Amino acid sequence: MSVIRVSESDKAQEIALEFESKGYTVFIGPSSENIPFKLHNYQPDLIAIKDNGGVVVEVKASLKRLPVQKFHEIAQQVSSHQGWKFALVTLDDPVSKVISIAETDLPDPNVLKENLKDITTLVAMGMLSIALISLWIQIESWLRIKARLADLPLDLLQPQRLINHLYSDGELSMSQTDQLKELMQLRNKVVHGFDANFAEKQLEDGMVLLHEIISSVESMG
């Protein structure tokens, strides 16, 4: 049986339909007249407009050999306009996530910091698996805040891609990247019901890493 491959144009159509179902006005291959601000020579695959904001969307087959710096600059241009976001989407990104990014703001850093004590409490109670999941939620939230502050077009990326691109852009060290990937593997085993043997020390090291990420975010202003 042959495999039907989704093309970039198919993905754009799929995204457009989802946005339209949420009340957005969508332009595929928009002209300069459709875009409420100048993007110089950049031509997005589609834009979705609602109320006083919207999303500029670029669809790519994959992230391999992409000029990330170019999209970094485009993301900066787009986000400089209030209510607007830039989304770099690959063919395997779920459409539902595109919409959720468009309509959901990142967590409040102050709320995240208030919830840090919950992880410590879970560890003290011996509930290490739940503590690990809570720790990873915190880490991924702070990484996405970090990416947004750096104007990287990474909101839609799966966590491993997010980590890789933050490392490539110099926002994470090699040791931080390795530790994040180890924690992510443990977290994935736990949430998918596999036996994951890990010690309290790994959670403690993860908390140290989390605080490093928080400090780096706060230093970005």
PDB file of C-alpha atoms in Angstrom:
ATOM      1  CA  MET A   1       0.000   0.000   0.000  1.00  0.00           C
ATOM      2  CA  SER A   2       1.406   3.397  -0.955  1.00  0.00           C
ATOM      3  CA  VAL A   3       1.972   6.056   1.688  1.00  0.00           C
ATOM      4  CA  ILE A   4       0.152   9.332   1.118  1.00  0.00           C
ATOM      5  CA  ARG A   5       2.494  12.178   1.950  1.00  0.00           C
ATOM      6  CA  VAL A   6       1.127  15.481   3.180  1.00  0.00           C
ATOM      7  CA  SER A   7       2.599  18.403   1.258  1.00  0.00           C
ATOM      8  CA  GLU A   8       3.315  21.873   2.594  1.00  0.00           C
ATOM      9  CA  SER A   9       0.340  23.243   0.655  1.00  0.00           C
ATOM     10  CA  ASP A  10      -1.914  20.520   2.114  1.00  0.00           C
ATOM     11  CA  LYS A  11      -0.729  21.431   5.596  1.00  0.00           C
ATOM     12  CA  ALA A  12      -1.396  25.121   4.961  1.00  0.00           C
ATOM     13  CA  GLN A  13      -4.935  24.284   3.820  1.00  0.00           C
ATOM     14  CA  GLU A  14      -5.480  22.155   6.927  1.00  0.00           C
ATOM     15  CA  ILE A  15      -4.255  24.953   9.191  1.00  0.00           C
ATOM     16  CA  ALA A  16      -6.395  27.503   7.341  1.00  0.00           C
ATOM     17  CA  LEU A  17      -9.557  25.444   7.839  1.00  0.00           C
ATOM     18  CA  GLU A  18      -8.841  25.090  11.548  1.00  0.00           C
ATOM     19  CA  PHE A  19      -8.275  28.827  11.961  1.00  0.00           C
ATOM     20  CA  GLU A  20     -11.455  29.620  10.023  1.00  0.00           C
ATOM     21  CA  SER A  21     -13.440  27.298  12.300  1.00  0.00           C
ATOM     22  CA  LYS A  22     -12.224  29.436  15.216  1.00  0.00           C
ATOM     23  CA  GLY A  23     -13.437  32.668  13.647  1.00  0.00           C
ATOM     24  CA  TYR A  24     -10.210  33.848  12.019  1.00  0.00           C
ATOM     25  CA  THR A  25     -10.008  35.486   8.608  1.00  0.00           C
ATOM     26  CA  VAL A  26      -7.364  33.534   6.707  1.00  0.00           C
ATOM     27  CA  PHE A  27      -5.288  34.382   3.664  1.00  0.00           C
ATOM     28  CA  ILE A  28      -3.190  31.643   2.046  1.00  0.00           C
ATOM     29  CA  GLY A  29      -0.235  33.072   0.136  1.00  0.00           C
ATOM     30  CA  PRO A  30      -1.264  36.562   1.262  1.00  0.00           C
ATOM     31  CA  SER A  31      -0.492  39.646  -0.781  1.00  0.00           C
ATOM     32  CA  SER A  32       1.061  42.702   0.859  1.00  0.00           C
ATOM     33  CA  GLU A  33      -2.432  44.249   1.012  1.00  0.00           C
ATOM     34  CA  ASN A  34      -3.614  41.392   3.238  1.00  0.00           C
ATOM     35  CA  ILE A  35      -0.844  41.904   5.798  1.00  0.00           C
ATOM     36  CA  PRO A  36      -1.442  44.846   8.175  1.00  0.00           C
ATOM     37  CA  PHE A  37       2.288  45.631   8.474  1.00  0.00           C
ATOM     38  CA  LYS A  38       5.375  45.374   6.312  1.00  0.00           C
ATOM     39  CA  LEU A  39       7.463  42.195   6.274  1.00  0.00           C
ATOM     40  CA  HIS A  40       9.943  43.525   3.718  1.00  0.00           C
ATOM     41  CA  ASN A  41      10.624  40.769   1.162  1.00  0.00           C
ATOM     42  CA  TYR A  42       9.238  37.901   3.242  1.00  0.00           C
ATOM     43  CA  GLN A  43       6.217  35.998   1.885  1.00  0.00           C
ATOM     44  CA  PRO A  44       4.452  33.862   4.532  1.00  0.00           C
ATOM     45  CA  ASP A  45       2.462  30.772   3.637  1.00  0.00           C
ATOM     46  CA  LEU A  46      -0.612  32.130   5.367  1.00  0.00           C
ATOM     47  CA  ILE A  47      -1.844  34.673   7.864  1.00  0.00           C
ATOM     48  CA  ALA A  48      -4.796  34.350  10.222  1.00  0.00           C
ATOM     49  CA  ILE A  49      -6.403  37.533  11.547  1.00  0.00           C
ATOM     50  CA  LYS A  50      -8.818  37.925  14.450  1.00  0.00           C
ATOM     51  CA  ASP A  51      -9.761  41.072  16.355  1.00  0.00           C
ATOM     52  CA  ASN A  52      -6.619  43.204  16.655  1.00  0.00           C
ATOM     53  CA  GLY A  53      -4.050  40.448  16.231  1.00  0.00           C
ATOM     54  CA  GLY A  54      -3.191  37.321  14.373  1.00  0.00           C
ATOM     55  CA  VAL A  55      -0.632  34.733  13.377  1.00  0.00           C
ATOM     56  CA  VAL A  56       1.888  34.704  10.547  1.00  0.00           C
ATOM     57  CA  VAL A  57       2.520  31.082   9.563  1.00  0.00           C
ATOM     58  CA  GLU A  58       5.429  29.474   7.717  1.00  0.00           C
ATOM     59  CA  VAL A  59       5.066  25.792   6.778  1.00  0.00           C
ATOM     60  CA  LYS A  60       8.133  23.623   6.163  1.00  0.00           C
ATOM     61  CA  ALA A  61       8.549  19.919   5.507  1.00  0.00           C
ATOM     62  CA  SER A  62      11.118  19.696   8.311  1.00  0.00           C
ATOM     63  CA  LEU A  63      13.549  21.829  10.265  1.00  0.00           C
ATOM     64  CA  LYS A  64      16.656  20.358   8.659  1.00  0.00           C
ATOM     65  CA  ARG A  65      18.984  22.925   7.109  1.00  0.00           C
ATOM     66  CA  LEU A  66      16.540  25.754   7.699  1.00  0.00           C
ATOM     67  CA  PRO A  67      17.964  29.295   7.965  1.00  0.00           C
ATOM     68  CA  VAL A  68      16.960  29.701  11.607  1.00  0.00           C
ATOM     69  CA  GLN A  69      18.488  33.180  11.816  1.00  0.00           C
ATOM     70  CA  LYS A  70      16.192  34.337   9.006  1.00  0.00           C
ATOM     71  CA  PHE A  71      13.109  33.120  10.846  1.00  0.00           C
ATOM     72  CA  HIS A  72      14.481  34.564  14.077  1.00  0.00           C
ATOM     73  CA  GLU A  73      14.485  37.993  12.437  1.00  0.00           C
ATOM     74  CA  ILE A  74      10.996  37.479  11.000  1.00  0.00           C
ATOM     75  CA  ALA A  75       9.698  36.457  14.433  1.00  0.00           C
ATOM     76  CA  GLN A  76      11.151  39.675  15.859  1.00  0.00           C
ATOM     77  CA  GLN A  77       9.418  41.739  13.184  1.00  0.00           C
ATOM     78  CA  VAL A  78       6.064  40.049  13.726  1.00  0.00           C
ATOM     79  CA  SER A  79       6.118  40.098  17.537  1.00  0.00           C
ATOM     80  CA  SER A  80       6.953  43.813  17.537  1.00  0.00           C
ATOM     81  CA  HIS A  81       3.302  44.341  16.559  1.00  0.00           C
ATOM     82  CA  GLN A  82       0.962  43.922  19.514  1.00  0.00           C
ATOM     83  CA  GLY A  83      -1.222  40.835  19.353  1.00  0.00           C
ATOM     84  CA  TRP A  84       0.766  39.163  16.575  1.00  0.00           C
ATOM     85  CA  LYS A  85       2.734  35.913  16.674  1.00  0.00           C
ATOM     86  CA  PHE A  86       4.910  34.008  14.239  1.00  0.00           C
ATOM     87  CA  ALA A  87       4.530  30.241  13.888  1.00  0.00           C
ATOM     88  CA  LEU A  88       7.049  27.997  12.159  1.00  0.00           C
ATOM     89  CA  VAL A  89       5.160  24.760  11.489  1.00  0.00           C
ATOM     90  CA  THR A  90       6.437  21.418  10.205  1.00  0.00           C
ATOM     91  CA  LEU A  91       4.372  18.709   8.561  1.00  0.00           C
ATOM     92  CA  ASP A  92       4.313  16.577  11.708  1.00  0.00           C
ATOM     93  CA  ASP A  93       3.169  19.387  14.015  1.00  0.00           C
ATOM     94  CA  PRO A  94      -0.478  18.852  15.034  1.00  0.00           C
ATOM     95  CA  VAL A  95      -2.817  21.544  13.739  1.00  0.00           C
ATOM     96  CA  SER A  96      -4.527  21.754  17.125  1.00  0.00           C
ATOM     97  CA  LYS A  97      -1.257  22.930  18.609  1.00  0.00           C
ATOM     98  CA  VAL A  98      -1.023  25.751  16.078  1.00  0.00           C
ATOM     99  CA  ILE A  99      -4.371  27.055  17.294  1.00  0.00           C
ATOM    100  CA  SER A 100      -3.481  26.625  20.957  1.00  0.00           C
ATOM    101  CA  ILE A 101      -0.295  28.640  20.503  1.00  0.00           C
ATOM    102  CA  ALA A 102      -2.241  31.357  18.712  1.00  0.00           C
ATOM    103  CA  GLU A 103      -4.858  31.640  21.427  1.00  0.00           C
ATOM    104  CA  THR A 104      -2.893  30.811  24.563  1.00  0.00           C
ATOM    105  CA  ASP A 105      -0.343  32.967  26.287  1.00  0.00           C
ATOM    106  CA  LEU A 106       2.670  31.492  28.008  1.00  0.00           C
ATOM    107  CA  PRO A 107       2.348  30.778  31.735  1.00  0.00           C
ATOM    108  CA  ASP A 108       2.871  33.649  34.150  1.00  0.00           C
ATOM    109  CA  PRO A 109       6.460  33.351  35.472  1.00  0.00           C
ATOM    110  CA  ASN A 110       5.331  34.445  38.938  1.00  0.00           C
ATOM    111  CA  VAL A 111       2.739  31.663  39.079  1.00  0.00           C
ATOM    112  CA  LEU A 112       5.329  29.148  37.906  1.00  0.00           C
ATOM    113  CA  LYS A 113       7.707  30.216  40.677  1.00  0.00           C
ATOM    114  CA  GLU A 114       4.954  29.954  43.282  1.00  0.00           C
ATOM    115  CA  ASN A 115       4.348  26.355  42.189  1.00  0.00           C
ATOM    116  CA  LEU A 116       7.995  25.337  42.597  1.00  0.00           C
ATOM    117  CA  LYS A 117       7.355  24.405  46.216  1.00  0.00           C
ATOM    118  CA  ASP A 118       4.911  21.722  45.069  1.00  0.00           C
ATOM    119  CA  ILE A 119       7.799  19.754  43.535  1.00  0.00           C
ATOM    120  CA  THR A 120       9.737  19.850  46.803  1.00  0.00           C
ATOM    121  CA  THR A 121       6.638  18.687  48.689  1.00  0.00           C
ATOM    122  CA  LEU A 122       6.103  15.762  46.312  1.00  0.00           C
ATOM    123  CA  VAL A 123       9.728  14.673  46.691  1.00  0.00           C
ATOM    124  CA  ALA A 124       9.451  14.836  50.496  1.00  0.00           C
ATOM    125  CA  MET A 125       6.336  12.628  50.296  1.00  0.00           C
ATOM    126  CA  GLY A 126       8.220  10.083  48.181  1.00  0.00           C
ATOM    127  CA  MET A 127       6.013  10.707  45.142  1.00  0.00           C
ATOM    128  CA  LEU A 128       8.975  10.867  42.798  1.00  0.00           C
ATOM    129  CA  SER A 129       7.177  10.071  39.539  1.00  0.00           C
ATOM    130  CA  ILE A 130       4.635  12.861  40.026  1.00  0.00           C
ATOM    131  CA  ALA A 131       7.444  15.189  41.109  1.00  0.00           C
ATOM    132  CA  LEU A 132       9.311  14.379  37.891  1.00  0.00           C
ATOM    133  CA  ILE A 133       6.272  15.213  35.742  1.00  0.00           C
ATOM    134  CA  SER A 134       5.754  18.488  37.628  1.00  0.00           C
ATOM    135  CA  LEU A 135       9.435  19.328  37.232  1.00  0.00           C
ATOM    136  CA  TRP A 136       9.297  18.736  33.479  1.00  0.00           C
ATOM    137  CA  ILE A 137       6.184  20.924  33.102  1.00  0.00           C
ATOM    138  CA  GLN A 138       8.110  23.712  34.814  1.00  0.00           C
ATOM    139  CA  ILE A 139      11.213  23.186  32.686  1.00  0.00           C
ATOM    140  CA  GLU A 140       9.330  23.129  29.388  1.00  0.00           C
ATOM    141  CA  SER A 141       7.326  26.222  30.351  1.00  0.00           C
ATOM    142  CA  TRP A 142      10.475  28.176  31.174  1.00  0.00           C
ATOM    143  CA  LEU A 143      12.192  27.002  27.972  1.00  0.00           C
ATOM    144  CA  ARG A 144       9.259  28.294  25.926  1.00  0.00           C
ATOM    145  CA  ILE A 145       9.368  31.610  27.782  1.00  0.00           C
ATOM    146  CA  LYS A 146      13.102  31.736  27.036  1.00  0.00           C
ATOM    147  CA  ALA A 147      12.479  31.045  23.341  1.00  0.00           C
ATOM    148  CA  ARG A 148       9.798  33.748  23.196  1.00  0.00           C
ATOM    149  CA  LEU A 149      12.081  36.328  24.841  1.00  0.00           C
ATOM    150  CA  ALA A 150      14.823  35.434  22.366  1.00  0.00           C
ATOM    151  CA  ASP A 151      12.271  35.882  19.533  1.00  0.00           C
ATOM    152  CA  LEU A 152      12.929  32.362  18.295  1.00  0.00           C
ATOM    153  CA  PRO A 153      10.105  30.956  16.144  1.00  0.00           C
ATOM    154  CA  LEU A 154       9.951  27.808  18.243  1.00  0.00           C
ATOM    155  CA  ASP A 155       6.566  27.914  19.946  1.00  0.00           C
ATOM    156  CA  LEU A 156       5.240  24.971  17.998  1.00  0.00           C
ATOM    157  CA  LEU A 157       8.238  22.726  18.254  1.00  0.00           C
ATOM    158  CA  GLN A 158       8.235  19.436  20.062  1.00  0.00           C
ATOM    159  CA  PRO A 159      10.331  19.665  23.249  1.00  0.00           C
ATOM    160  CA  GLN A 160      13.403  17.925  21.809  1.00  0.00           C
ATOM    161  CA  ARG A 161      13.461  20.281  18.834  1.00  0.00           C
ATOM    162  CA  LEU A 162      13.015  23.225  21.164  1.00  0.00           C
ATOM    163  CA  ILE A 163      16.012  22.098  23.218  1.00  0.00           C
ATOM    164  CA  ASN A 164      18.151  21.478  20.128  1.00  0.00           C
ATOM    165  CA  HIS A 165      17.427  24.894  18.662  1.00  0.00           C
ATOM    166  CA  LEU A 166      17.984  26.714  21.944  1.00  0.00           C
ATOM    167  CA  TYR A 167      21.346  24.948  22.133  1.00  0.00           C
ATOM    168  CA  SER A 168      22.181  25.817  18.515  1.00  0.00           C
ATOM    169  CA  ASP A 169      21.307  29.445  19.207  1.00  0.00           C
ATOM    170  CA  GLY A 170      23.613  29.538  22.241  1.00  0.00           C
ATOM    171  CA  GLU A 171      20.779  29.765  24.761  1.00  0.00           C
ATOM    172  CA  LEU A 172      21.698  26.452  26.422  1.00  0.00           C
ATOM    173  CA  SER A 173      25.073  24.907  27.227  1.00  0.00           C
ATOM    174  CA  MET A 174      26.013  21.399  26.115  1.00  0.00           C
ATOM    175  CA  SER A 175      25.791  20.055  29.666  1.00  0.00           C
ATOM    176  CA  GLN A 176      22.357  21.646  30.153  1.00  0.00           C
ATOM    177  CA  THR A 177      21.210  20.174  26.848  1.00  0.00           C
ATOM    178  CA  ASP A 178      22.401  16.676  27.774  1.00  0.00           C
ATOM    179  CA  GLN A 179      20.746  16.883  31.181  1.00  0.00           C
ATOM    180  CA  LEU A 180      17.476  18.119  29.682  1.00  0.00           C
ATOM    181  CA  LYS A 181      17.382  15.215  27.245  1.00  0.00           C
ATOM    182  CA  GLU A 182      17.998  12.711  30.048  1.00  0.00           C
ATOM    183  CA  LEU A 183      15.182  14.215  32.114  1.00  0.00           C
ATOM    184  CA  MET A 184      12.878  14.226  29.101  1.00  0.00           C
ATOM    185  CA  GLN A 185      13.531  10.524  28.487  1.00  0.00           C
ATOM    186  CA  LEU A 186      12.711   9.740  32.118  1.00  0.00           C
ATOM    187  CA  ARG A 187       9.561  11.842  31.958  1.00  0.00           C
ATOM    188  CA  ASN A 188       8.436  10.099  28.750  1.00  0.00           C
ATOM    189  CA  LYS A 189       8.896   6.669  30.336  1.00  0.00           C
ATOM    190  CA  VAL A 190       6.820   7.693  33.350  1.00  0.00           C
ATOM    191  CA  VAL A 191       3.903   9.218  31.414  1.00  0.00           C
ATOM    192  CA  HIS A 192       3.759   6.247  29.028  1.00  0.00           C
ATOM    193  CA  GLY A 193       3.631   3.723  31.853  1.00  0.00           C
ATOM    194  CA  PHE A 194       7.112   2.244  31.502  1.00  0.00           C
ATOM    195  CA  ASP A 195       9.299   1.345  34.448  1.00  0.00           C
ATOM    196  CA  ALA A 196      11.601   4.296  35.066  1.00  0.00           C
ATOM    197  CA  ASN A 197      14.156   3.785  37.780  1.00  0.00           C
ATOM    198  CA  PHE A 198      15.584   7.052  39.000  1.00  0.00           C
ATOM    199  CA  ALA A 199      16.862   8.451  42.262  1.00  0.00           C
ATOM    200  CA  GLU A 200      15.930  11.498  44.281  1.00  0.00           C
ATOM    201  CA  LYS A 201      19.359  12.899  43.383  1.00  0.00           C
ATOM    202  CA  GLN A 202      18.295  13.163  39.725  1.00  0.00           C
ATOM    203  CA  LEU A 203      15.324  15.288  40.750  1.00  0.00           C
ATOM    204  CA  GLU A 204      17.574  17.462  42.893  1.00  0.00           C
ATOM    205  CA  ASP A 205      19.927  17.952  39.941  1.00  0.00           C
ATOM    206  CA  GLY A 206      16.903  18.725  37.776  1.00  0.00           C
ATOM    207  CA  MET A 207      15.816  21.425  40.219  1.00  0.00           C
ATOM    208  CA  VAL A 208      19.276  22.978  40.040  1.00  0.00           C
ATOM    209  CA  LEU A 209      19.005  22.984  36.246  1.00  0.00           C
ATOM    210  CA  LEU A 210      15.530  24.525  36.427  1.00  0.00           C
ATOM    211  CA  HIS A 211      16.822  27.361  38.602  1.00  0.00           C
ATOM    212  CA  GLU A 212      19.644  27.950  36.109  1.00  0.00           C
ATOM    213  CA  ILE A 213      17.075  28.289  33.328  1.00  0.00           C
ATOM    214  CA  ILE A 214      14.904  30.607  35.443  1.00  0.00           C
ATOM    215  CA  SER A 215      17.923  32.809  36.207  1.00  0.00           C
ATOM    216  CA  SER A 216      18.833  32.999  32.532  1.00  0.00           C
ATOM    217  CA  VAL A 217      15.249  33.980  31.636  1.00  0.00           C
ATOM    218  CA  GLU A 218      15.184  36.686  34.290  1.00  0.00           C
ATOM    219  CA  SER A 219      18.496  38.065  33.042  1.00  0.00           C
ATOM    220  CA  MET A 220      16.896  38.504  29.604  1.00  0.00           C
ATOM    221  CA  GLY A 221      14.532  41.036  31.102  1.00  0.00           C
TER     222      GLY A 221
END
